PDB file of C-alpha atoms in Angstrom:
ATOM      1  CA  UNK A   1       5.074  -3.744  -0.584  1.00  0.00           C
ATOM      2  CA  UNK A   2       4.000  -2.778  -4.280  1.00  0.00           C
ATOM      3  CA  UNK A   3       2.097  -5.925  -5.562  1.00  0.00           C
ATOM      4  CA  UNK A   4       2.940  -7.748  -8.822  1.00  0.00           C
ATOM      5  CA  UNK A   5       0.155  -6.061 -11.090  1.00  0.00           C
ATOM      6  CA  UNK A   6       1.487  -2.514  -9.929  1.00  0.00           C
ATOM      7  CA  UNK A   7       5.187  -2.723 -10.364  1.00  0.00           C
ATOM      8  CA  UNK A   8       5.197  -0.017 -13.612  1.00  0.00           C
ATOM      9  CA  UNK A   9       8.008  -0.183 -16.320  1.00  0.00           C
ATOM     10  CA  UNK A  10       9.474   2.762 -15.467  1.00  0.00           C
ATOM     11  CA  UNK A  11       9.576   1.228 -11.829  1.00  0.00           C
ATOM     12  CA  UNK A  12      11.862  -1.649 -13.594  1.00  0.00           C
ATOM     13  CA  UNK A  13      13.645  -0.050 -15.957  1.00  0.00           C
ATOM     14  CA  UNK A  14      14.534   3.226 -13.321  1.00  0.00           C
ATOM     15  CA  UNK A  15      16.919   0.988 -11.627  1.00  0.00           C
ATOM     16  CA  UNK A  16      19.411   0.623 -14.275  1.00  0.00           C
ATOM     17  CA  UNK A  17      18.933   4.035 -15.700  1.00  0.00           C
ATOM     18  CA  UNK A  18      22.204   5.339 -15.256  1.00  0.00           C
ATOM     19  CA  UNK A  19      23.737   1.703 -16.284  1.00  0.00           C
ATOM     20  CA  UNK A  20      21.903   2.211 -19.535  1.00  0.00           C
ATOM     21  CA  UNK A  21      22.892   6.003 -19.854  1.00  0.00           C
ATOM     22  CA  UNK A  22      26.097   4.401 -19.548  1.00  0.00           C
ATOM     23  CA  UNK A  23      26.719   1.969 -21.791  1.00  0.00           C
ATOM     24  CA  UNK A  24      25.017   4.002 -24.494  1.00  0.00           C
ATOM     25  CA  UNK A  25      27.099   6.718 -24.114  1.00  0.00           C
ATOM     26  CA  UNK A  26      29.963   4.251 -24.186  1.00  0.00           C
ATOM     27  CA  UNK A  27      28.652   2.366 -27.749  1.00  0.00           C
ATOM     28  CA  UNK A  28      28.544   5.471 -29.643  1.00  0.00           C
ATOM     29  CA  UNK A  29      31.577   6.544 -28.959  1.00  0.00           C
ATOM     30  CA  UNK A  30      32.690   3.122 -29.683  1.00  0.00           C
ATOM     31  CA  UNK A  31      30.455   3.628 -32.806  1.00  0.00           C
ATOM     32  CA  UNK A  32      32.052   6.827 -34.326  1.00  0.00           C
ATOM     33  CA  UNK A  33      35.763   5.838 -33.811  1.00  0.00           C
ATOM     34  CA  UNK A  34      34.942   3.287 -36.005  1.00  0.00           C
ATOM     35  CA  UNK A  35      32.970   4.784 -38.467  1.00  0.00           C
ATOM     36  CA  UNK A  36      34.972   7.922 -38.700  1.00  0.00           C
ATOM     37  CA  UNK A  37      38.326   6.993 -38.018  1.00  0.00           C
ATOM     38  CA  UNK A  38      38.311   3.546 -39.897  1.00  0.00           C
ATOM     39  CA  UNK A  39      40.068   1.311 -37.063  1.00  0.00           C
ATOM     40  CA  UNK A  40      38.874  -1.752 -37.942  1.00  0.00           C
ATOM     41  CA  UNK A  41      41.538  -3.326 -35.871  1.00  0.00           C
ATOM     42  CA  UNK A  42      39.543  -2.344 -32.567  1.00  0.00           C
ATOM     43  CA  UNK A  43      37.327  -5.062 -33.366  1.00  0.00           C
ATOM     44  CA  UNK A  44      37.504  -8.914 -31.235  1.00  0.00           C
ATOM     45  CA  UNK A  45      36.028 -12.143 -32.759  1.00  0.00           C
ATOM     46  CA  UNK A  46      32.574 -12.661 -31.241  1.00  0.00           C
ATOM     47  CA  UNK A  47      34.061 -16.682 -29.983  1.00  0.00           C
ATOM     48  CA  UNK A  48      35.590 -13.819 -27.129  1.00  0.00           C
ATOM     49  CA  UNK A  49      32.311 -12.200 -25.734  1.00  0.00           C
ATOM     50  CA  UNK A  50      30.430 -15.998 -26.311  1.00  0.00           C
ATOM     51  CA  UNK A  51      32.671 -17.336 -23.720  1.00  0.00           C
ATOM     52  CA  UNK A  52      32.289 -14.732 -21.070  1.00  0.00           C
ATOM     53  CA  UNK A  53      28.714 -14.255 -21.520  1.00  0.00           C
ATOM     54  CA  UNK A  54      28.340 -18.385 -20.827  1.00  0.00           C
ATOM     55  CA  UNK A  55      30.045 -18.099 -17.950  1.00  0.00           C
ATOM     56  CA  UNK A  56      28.469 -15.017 -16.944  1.00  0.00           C
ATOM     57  CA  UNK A  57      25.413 -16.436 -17.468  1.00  0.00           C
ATOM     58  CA  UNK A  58      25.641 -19.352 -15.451  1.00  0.00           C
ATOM     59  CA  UNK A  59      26.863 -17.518 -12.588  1.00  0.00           C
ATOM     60  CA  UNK A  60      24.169 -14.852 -12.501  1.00  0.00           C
ATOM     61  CA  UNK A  61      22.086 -18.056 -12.770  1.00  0.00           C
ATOM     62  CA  UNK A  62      23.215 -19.843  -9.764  1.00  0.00           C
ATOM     63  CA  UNK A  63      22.553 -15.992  -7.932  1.00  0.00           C
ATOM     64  CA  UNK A  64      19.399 -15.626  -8.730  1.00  0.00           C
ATOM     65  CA  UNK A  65      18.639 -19.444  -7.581  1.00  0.00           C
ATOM     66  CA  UNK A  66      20.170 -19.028  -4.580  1.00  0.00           C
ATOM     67  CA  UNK A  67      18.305 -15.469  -3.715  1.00  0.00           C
ATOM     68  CA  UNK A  68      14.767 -17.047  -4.778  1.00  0.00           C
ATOM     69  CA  UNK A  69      16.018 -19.713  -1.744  1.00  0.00           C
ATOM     70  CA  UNK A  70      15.720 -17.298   0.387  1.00  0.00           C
ATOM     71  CA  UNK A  71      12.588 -15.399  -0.636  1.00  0.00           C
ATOM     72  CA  UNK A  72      10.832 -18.605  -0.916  1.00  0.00           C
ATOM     73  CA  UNK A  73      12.369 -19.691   2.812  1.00  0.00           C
ATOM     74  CA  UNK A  74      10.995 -16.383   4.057  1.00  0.00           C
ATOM     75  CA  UNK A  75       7.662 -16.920   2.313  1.00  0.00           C
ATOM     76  CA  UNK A  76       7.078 -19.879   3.770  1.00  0.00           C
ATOM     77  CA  UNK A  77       7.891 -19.071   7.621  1.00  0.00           C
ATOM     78  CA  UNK A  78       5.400 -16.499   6.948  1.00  0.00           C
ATOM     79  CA  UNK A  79       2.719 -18.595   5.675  1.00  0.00           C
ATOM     80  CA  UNK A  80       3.646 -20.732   9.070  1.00  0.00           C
ATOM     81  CA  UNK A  81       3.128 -17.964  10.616  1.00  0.00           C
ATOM     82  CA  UNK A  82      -0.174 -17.110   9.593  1.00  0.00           C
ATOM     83  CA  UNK A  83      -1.304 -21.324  10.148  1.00  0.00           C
ATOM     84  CA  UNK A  84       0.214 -20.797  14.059  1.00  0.00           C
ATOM     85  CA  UNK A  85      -1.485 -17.834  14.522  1.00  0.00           C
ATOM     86  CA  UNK A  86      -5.213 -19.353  13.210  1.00  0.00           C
ATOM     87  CA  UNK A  87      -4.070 -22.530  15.793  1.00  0.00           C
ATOM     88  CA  UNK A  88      -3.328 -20.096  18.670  1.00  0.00           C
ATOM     89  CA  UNK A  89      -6.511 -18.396  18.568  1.00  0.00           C
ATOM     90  CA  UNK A  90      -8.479 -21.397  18.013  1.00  0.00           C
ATOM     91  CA  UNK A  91      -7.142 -23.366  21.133  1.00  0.00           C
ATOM     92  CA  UNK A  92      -7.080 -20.350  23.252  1.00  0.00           C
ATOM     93  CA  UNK A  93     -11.338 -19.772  22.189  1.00  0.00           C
ATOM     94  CA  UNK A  94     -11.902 -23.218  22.689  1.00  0.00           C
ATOM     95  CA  UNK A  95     -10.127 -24.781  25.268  1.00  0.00           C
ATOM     96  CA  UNK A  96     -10.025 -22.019  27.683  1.00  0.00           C
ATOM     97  CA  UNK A  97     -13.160 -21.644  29.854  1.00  0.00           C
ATOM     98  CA  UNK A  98     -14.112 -20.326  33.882  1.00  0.00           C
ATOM     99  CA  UNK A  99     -18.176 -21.377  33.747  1.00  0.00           C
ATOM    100  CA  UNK A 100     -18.047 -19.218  37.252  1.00  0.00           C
ATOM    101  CA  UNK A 101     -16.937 -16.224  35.657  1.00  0.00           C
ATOM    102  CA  UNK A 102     -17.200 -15.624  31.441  1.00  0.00           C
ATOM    103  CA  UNK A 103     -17.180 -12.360  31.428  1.00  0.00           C
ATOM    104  CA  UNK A 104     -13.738 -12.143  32.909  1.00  0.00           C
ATOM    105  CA  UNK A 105     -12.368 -15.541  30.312  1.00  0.00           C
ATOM    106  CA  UNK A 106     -13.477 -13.760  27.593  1.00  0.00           C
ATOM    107  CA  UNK A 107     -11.339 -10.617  28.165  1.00  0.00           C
ATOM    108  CA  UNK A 108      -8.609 -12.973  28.634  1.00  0.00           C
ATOM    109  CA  UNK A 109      -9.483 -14.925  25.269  1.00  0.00           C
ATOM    110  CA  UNK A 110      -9.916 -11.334  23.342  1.00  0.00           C
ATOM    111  CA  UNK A 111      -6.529  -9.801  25.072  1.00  0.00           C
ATOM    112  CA  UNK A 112      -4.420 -13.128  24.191  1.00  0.00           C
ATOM    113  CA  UNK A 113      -5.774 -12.885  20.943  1.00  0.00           C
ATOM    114  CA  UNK A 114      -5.143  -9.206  20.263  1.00  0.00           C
ATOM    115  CA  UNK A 115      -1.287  -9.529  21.378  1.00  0.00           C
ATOM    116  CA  UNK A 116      -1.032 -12.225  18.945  1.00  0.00           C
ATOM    117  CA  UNK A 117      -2.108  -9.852  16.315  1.00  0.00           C
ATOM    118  CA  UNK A 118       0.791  -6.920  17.790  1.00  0.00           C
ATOM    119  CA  UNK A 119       3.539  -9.598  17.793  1.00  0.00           C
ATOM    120  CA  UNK A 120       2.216 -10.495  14.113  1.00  0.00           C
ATOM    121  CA  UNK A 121       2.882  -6.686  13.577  1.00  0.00           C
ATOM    122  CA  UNK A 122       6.072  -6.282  15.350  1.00  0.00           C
ATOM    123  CA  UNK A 123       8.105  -8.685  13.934  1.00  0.00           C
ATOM    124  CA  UNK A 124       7.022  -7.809  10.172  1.00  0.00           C
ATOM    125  CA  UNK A 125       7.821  -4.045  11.172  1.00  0.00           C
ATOM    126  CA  UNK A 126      11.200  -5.795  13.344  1.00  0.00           C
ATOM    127  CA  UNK A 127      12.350  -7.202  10.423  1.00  0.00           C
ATOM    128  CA  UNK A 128      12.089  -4.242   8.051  1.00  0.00           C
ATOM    129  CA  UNK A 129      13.923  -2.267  10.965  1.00  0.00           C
ATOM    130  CA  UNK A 130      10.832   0.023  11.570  1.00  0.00           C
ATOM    131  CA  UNK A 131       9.330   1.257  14.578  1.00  0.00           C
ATOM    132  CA  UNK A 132       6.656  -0.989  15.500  1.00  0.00           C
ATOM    133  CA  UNK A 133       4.861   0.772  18.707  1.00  0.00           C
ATOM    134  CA  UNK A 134       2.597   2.516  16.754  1.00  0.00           C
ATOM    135  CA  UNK A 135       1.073  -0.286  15.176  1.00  0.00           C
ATOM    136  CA  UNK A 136       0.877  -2.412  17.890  1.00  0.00           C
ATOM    137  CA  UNK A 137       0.185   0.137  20.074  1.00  0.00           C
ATOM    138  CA  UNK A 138      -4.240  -0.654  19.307  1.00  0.00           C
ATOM    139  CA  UNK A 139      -3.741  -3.979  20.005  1.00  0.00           C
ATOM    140  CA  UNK A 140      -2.221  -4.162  23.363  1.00  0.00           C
ATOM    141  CA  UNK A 141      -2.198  -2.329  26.758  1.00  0.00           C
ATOM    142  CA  UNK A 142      -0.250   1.051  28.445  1.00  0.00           C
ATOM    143  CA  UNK A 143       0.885  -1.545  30.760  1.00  0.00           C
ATOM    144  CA  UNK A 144       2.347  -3.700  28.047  1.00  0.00           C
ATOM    145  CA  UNK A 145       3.717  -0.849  26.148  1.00  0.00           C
ATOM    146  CA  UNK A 146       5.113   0.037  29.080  1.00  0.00           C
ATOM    147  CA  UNK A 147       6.629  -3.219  29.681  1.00  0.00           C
ATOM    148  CA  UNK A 148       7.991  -3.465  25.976  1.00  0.00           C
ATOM    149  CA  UNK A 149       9.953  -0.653  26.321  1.00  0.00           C
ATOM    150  CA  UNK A 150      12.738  -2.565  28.022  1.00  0.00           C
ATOM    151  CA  UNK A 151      12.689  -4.682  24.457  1.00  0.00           C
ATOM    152  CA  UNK A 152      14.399  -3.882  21.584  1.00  0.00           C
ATOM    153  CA  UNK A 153      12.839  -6.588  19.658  1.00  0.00           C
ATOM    154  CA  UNK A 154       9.220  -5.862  20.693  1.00  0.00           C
ATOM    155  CA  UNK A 155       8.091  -8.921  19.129  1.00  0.00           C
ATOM    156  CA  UNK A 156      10.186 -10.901  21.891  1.00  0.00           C
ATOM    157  CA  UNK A 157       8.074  -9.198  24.757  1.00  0.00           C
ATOM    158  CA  UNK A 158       5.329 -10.088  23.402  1.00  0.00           C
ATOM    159  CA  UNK A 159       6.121 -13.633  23.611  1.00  0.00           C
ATOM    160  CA  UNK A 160       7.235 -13.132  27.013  1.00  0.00           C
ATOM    161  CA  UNK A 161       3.603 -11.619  27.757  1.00  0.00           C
ATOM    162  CA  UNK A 162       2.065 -14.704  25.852  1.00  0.00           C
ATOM    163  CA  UNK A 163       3.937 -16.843  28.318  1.00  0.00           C
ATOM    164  CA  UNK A 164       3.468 -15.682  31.250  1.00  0.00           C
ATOM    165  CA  UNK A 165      -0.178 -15.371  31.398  1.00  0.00           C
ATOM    166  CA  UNK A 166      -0.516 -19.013  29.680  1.00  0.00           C
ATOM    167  CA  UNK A 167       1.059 -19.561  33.063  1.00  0.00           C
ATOM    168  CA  UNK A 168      -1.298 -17.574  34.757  1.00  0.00           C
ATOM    169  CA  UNK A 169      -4.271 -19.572  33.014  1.00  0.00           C
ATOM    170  CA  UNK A 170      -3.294 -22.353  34.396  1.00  0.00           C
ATOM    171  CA  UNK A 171      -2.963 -21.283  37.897  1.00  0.00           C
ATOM    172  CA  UNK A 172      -6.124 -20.260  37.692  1.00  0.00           C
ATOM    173  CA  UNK A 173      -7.940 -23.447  36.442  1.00  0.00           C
ATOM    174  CA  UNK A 174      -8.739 -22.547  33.170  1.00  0.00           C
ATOM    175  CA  UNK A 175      -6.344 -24.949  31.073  1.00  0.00           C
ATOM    176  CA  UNK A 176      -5.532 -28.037  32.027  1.00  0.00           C
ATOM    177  CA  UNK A 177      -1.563 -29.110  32.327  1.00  0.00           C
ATOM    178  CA  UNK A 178      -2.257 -31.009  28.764  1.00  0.00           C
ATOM    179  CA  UNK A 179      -4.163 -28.060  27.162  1.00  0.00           C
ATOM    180  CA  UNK A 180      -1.082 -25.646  28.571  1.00  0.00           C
ATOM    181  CA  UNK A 181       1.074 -28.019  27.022  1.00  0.00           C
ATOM    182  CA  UNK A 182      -0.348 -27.994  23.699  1.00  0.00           C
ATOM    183  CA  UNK A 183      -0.519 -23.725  23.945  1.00  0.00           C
ATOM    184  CA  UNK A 184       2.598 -23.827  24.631  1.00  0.00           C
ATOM    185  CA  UNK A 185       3.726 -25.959  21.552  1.00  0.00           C
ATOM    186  CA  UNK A 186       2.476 -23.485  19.358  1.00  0.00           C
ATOM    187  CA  UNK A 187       3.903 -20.696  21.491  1.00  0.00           C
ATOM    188  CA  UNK A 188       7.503 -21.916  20.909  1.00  0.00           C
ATOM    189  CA  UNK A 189       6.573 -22.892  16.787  1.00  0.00           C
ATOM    190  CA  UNK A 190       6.059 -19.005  16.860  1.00  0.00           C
ATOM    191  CA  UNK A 191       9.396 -18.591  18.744  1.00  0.00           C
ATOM    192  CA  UNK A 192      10.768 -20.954  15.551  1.00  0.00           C
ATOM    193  CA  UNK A 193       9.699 -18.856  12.871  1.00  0.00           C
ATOM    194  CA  UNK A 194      10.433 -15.780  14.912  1.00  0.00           C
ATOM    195  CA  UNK A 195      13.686 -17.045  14.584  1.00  0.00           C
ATOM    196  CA  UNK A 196      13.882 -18.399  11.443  1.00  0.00           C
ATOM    197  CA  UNK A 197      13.397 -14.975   9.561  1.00  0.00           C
ATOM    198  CA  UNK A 198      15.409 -12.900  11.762  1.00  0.00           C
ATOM    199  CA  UNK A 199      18.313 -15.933  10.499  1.00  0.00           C
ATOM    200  CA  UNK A 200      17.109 -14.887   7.397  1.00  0.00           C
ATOM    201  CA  UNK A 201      17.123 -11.254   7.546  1.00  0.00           C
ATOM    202  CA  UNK A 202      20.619 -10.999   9.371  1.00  0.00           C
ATOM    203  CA  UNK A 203      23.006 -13.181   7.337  1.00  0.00           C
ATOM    204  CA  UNK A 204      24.150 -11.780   4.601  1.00  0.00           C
ATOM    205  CA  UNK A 205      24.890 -12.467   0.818  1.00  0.00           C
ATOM    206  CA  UNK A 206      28.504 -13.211   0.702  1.00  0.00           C
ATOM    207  CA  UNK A 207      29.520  -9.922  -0.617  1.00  0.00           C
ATOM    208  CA  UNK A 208      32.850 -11.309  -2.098  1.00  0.00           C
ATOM    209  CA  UNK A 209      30.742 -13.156  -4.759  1.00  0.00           C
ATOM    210  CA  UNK A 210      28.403 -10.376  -5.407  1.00  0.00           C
ATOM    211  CA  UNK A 211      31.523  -8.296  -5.728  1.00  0.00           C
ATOM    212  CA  UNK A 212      33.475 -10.817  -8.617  1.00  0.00           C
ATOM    213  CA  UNK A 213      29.945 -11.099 -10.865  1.00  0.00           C
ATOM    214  CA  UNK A 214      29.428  -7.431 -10.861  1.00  0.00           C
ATOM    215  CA  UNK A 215      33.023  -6.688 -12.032  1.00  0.00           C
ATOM    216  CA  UNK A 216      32.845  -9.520 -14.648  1.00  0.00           C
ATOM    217  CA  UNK A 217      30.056  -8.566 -15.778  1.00  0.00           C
ATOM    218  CA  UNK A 218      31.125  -5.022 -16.064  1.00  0.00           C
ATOM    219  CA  UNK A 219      34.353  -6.162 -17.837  1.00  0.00           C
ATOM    220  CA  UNK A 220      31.779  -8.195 -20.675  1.00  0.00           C
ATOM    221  CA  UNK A 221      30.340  -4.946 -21.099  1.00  0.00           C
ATOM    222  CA  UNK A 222      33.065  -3.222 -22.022  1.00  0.00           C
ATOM    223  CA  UNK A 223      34.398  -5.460 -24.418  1.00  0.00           C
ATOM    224  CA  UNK A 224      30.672  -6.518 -25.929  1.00  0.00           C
ATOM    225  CA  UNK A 225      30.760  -3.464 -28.305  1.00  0.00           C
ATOM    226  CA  UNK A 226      33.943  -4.271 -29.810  1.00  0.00           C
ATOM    227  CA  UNK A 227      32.258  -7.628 -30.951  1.00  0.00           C
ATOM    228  CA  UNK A 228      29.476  -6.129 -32.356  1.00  0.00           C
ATOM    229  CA  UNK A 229      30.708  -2.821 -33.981  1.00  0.00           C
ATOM    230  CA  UNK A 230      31.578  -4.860 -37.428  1.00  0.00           C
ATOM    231  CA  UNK A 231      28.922  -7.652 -37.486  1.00  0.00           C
ATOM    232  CA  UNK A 232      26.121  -4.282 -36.911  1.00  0.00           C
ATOM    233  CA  UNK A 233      27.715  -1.072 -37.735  1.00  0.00           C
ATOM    234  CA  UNK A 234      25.143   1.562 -36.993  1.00  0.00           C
ATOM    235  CA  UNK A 235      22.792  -0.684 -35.274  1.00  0.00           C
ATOM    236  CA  UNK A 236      25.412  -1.830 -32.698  1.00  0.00           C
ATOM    237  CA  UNK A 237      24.274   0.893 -30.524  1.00  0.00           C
ATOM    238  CA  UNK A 238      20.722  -0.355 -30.054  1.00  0.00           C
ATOM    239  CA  UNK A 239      21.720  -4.188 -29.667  1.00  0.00           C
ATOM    240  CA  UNK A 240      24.071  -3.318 -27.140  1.00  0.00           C
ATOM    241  CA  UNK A 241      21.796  -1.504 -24.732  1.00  0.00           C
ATOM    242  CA  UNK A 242      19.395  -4.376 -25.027  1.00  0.00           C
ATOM    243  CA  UNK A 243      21.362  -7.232 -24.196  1.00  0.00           C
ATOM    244  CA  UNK A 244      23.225  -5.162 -21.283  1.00  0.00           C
ATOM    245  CA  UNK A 245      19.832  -4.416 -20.227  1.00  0.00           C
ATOM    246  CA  UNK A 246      19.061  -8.106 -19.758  1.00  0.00           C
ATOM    247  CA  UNK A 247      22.509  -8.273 -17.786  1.00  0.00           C
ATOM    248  CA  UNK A 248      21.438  -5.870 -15.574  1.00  0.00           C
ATOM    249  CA  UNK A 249      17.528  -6.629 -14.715  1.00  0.00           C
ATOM    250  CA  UNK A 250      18.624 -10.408 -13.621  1.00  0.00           C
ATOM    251  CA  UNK A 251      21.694  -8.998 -11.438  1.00  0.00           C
ATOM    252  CA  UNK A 252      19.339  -6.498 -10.037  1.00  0.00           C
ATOM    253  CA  UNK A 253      16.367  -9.378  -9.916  1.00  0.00           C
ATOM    254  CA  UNK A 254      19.006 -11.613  -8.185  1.00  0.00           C
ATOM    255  CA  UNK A 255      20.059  -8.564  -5.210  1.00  0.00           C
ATOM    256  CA  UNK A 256      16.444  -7.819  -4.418  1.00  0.00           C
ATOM    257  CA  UNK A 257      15.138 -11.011  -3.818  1.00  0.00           C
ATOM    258  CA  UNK A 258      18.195 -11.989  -1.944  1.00  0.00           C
ATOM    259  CA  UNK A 259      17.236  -9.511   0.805  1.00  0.00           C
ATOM    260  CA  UNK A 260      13.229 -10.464   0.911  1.00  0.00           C
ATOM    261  CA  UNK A 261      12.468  -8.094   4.528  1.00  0.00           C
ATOM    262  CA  UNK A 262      14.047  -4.603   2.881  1.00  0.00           C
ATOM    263  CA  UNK A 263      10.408  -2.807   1.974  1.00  0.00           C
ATOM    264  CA  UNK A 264      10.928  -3.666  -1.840  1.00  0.00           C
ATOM    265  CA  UNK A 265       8.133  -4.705  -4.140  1.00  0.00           C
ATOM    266  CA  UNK A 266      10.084  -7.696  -4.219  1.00  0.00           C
ATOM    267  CA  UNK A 267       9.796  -8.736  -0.689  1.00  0.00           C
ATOM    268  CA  UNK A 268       8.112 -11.111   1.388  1.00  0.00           C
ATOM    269  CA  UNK A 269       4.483  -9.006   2.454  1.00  0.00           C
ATOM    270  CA  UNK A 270       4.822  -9.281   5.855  1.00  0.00           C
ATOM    271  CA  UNK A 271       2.114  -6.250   6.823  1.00  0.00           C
ATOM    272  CA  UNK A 272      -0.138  -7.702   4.391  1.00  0.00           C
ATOM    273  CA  UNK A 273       0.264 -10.881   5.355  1.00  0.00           C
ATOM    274  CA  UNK A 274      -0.392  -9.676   9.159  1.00  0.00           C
ATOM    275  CA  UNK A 275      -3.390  -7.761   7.943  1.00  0.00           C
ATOM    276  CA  UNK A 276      -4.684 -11.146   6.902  1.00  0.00           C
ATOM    277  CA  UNK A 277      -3.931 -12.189  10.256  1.00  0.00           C
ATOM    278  CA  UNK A 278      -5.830  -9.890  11.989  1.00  0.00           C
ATOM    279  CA  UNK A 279      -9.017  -9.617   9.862  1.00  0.00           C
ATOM    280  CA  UNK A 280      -8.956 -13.276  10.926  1.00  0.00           C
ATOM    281  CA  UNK A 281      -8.176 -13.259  14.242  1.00  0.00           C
ATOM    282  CA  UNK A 282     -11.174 -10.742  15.146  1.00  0.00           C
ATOM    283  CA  UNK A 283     -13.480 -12.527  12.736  1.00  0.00           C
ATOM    284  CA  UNK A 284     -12.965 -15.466  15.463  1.00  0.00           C
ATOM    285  CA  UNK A 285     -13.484 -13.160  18.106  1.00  0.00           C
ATOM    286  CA  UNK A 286     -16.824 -11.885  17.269  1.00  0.00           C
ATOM    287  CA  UNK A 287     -19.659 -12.970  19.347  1.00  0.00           C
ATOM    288  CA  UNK A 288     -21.655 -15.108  16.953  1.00  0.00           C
ATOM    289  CA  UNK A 289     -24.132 -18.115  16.948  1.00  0.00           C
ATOM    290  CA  UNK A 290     -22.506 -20.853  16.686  1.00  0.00           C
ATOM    291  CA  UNK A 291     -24.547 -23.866  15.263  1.00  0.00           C
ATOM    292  CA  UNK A 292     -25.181 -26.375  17.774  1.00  0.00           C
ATOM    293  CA  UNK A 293     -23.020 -29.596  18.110  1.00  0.00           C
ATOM    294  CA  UNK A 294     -23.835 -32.974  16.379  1.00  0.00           C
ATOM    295  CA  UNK A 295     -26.232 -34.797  19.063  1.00  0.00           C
ATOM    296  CA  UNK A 296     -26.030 -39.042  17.900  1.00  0.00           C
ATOM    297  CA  UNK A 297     -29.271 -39.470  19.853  1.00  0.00           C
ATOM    298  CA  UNK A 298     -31.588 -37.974  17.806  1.00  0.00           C
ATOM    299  CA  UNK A 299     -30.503 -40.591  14.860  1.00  0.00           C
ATOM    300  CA  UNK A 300     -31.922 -43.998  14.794  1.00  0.00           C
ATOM    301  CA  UNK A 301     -30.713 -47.112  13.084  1.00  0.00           C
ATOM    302  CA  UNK A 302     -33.026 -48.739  10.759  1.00  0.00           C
TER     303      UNK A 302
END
């Protein structure tokens, strides 16, 4: 995803080229019948085009509202996401412990933590219909690649891998059936926003009502010039192309956002997000000092 500060103009403005080509093509000829052929009787009172472009404009503003819902729904399962993943790697550092063997809890603790990272991965790759095995592929195991084969949503395994050895864990003593409980919480919060934006990324704009807007708005268009040929004669041309221009950037605005997991500069930053996620997670990870716990007895009352 292209960030705001690096969107350039011509970025903008290159998806309604051929719109634009269009409709200037279309006011000059509009332009010289009238100047050269003196049919003033092409012309229609502007109380026409004021009408259509009201309604026009409401309905391209109740489209644009509607696919901001939706970009701002998918922002905010994401930033859910990243709160879930900070929780799942603190409770699985700090409540998980084996004092007769560490070594072997902390390969645990850095594998569960590392998988959490992959399914962070996956699913932003998932949603954008991308492979996701090669990314995930440095976080997790040949035997869990091998595993997630059998998944075609590779984010799912990895749940499924998160489950089972919580399970495991607590088989083997090192959660308690309250602490599983409360991994497992956030384990199926994960599942929700899993969920959530795959809801988001498979239902679709009604396609009827994209369908009516674009062919009134096309039909304005076509009869805008015929407004505007007598009030600005030569300079019709140029105030046409701008105010079709604003027609087109908000209908354009309004399809992008409404679709925030297609790879657009527009979208929801999933991979960044996950990056995020993982520089993080592994910060946790690292082996550092940690300063030592509060200790009342070394206070006194006066």
């Amino acid at each position: 995803m292209l960030l705001k500060k690096n969107i350039p103009i011509r970025y903008i403005f290159g998806k309604i080229k051929y719109e634009i080509l269009f409709v200037t093509i279309y006011g000059i000829a509009i332009e010289v019948i009238y100047q050269n052929f003196h049919i003033t009787n092409i012309s229609i009172p502007m109380t026409v085009h004021s009408v259509l472009g009201t309604i026009i404009s409401l309905l391209l503003a109740f489209r644009s509202n509607q696919a901001y819902d939706r970009w701002w729904e998918a922002r905010i399962v994401w930033g859910a996401i990243v709160n879930d993943s900070r929780t799942f790697a603190r409770q699985i550092l700090s409540l998980m412990e084996d004092p007769l063997d560490p070594d072997r809890i902390d390969g645990f603790k850095k594998r569960m933590i590392k998988r959490q990272i992959a399914w962070c991965y996956a699913l932003g790759k998932g949603l954008r219909r991308d492979d996701p095995m090669p990314m995930i592929s440095k976080f997790v195991s040949e035997e869990e690649l091998e595993y997630l084969k059998d998944f075609d949503n590779k984010h799912v395994g990895l749940v499924q891998l998160h489950a089972r050895d919580l399970n495991n864990a607590l088989k083997q003593g090192w959660v308690n059936p309250y602490q599983q409980v409360e991994l497992d919480q956030t384990l199926t919060r994960l599942c929700d926003h899993m969920g959530k934006s795959e809801r988001i990324k498979n239902t679709v704009f009604p396609s009827t009502y994209s369908l009516y807007i674009h062919l009134a708005l096309h039909f304005f268009i076509l009869l805008l010039p015929f407004g505007l040929v007598q009030l600005f004669g030569f300079l019709m041309v140029p105030v046409l192309v701008v105010i079709t221009a604003c027609f087109f950037l908000i209908e354009k605005m309004a399809i992008h956002l409404q679709d925030p997991f297609e790879n657009k500069p527009t979208d929801t930053p999933v991979l960044s997000i996950s990056r995020n996620i993982e520089r993080d997670l592994k910060q946790m990870m690292r082996d550092k000092h940690v300063p030592q716990a509060f200790q009342p007895e070394k206070f006194y009352i006066l």
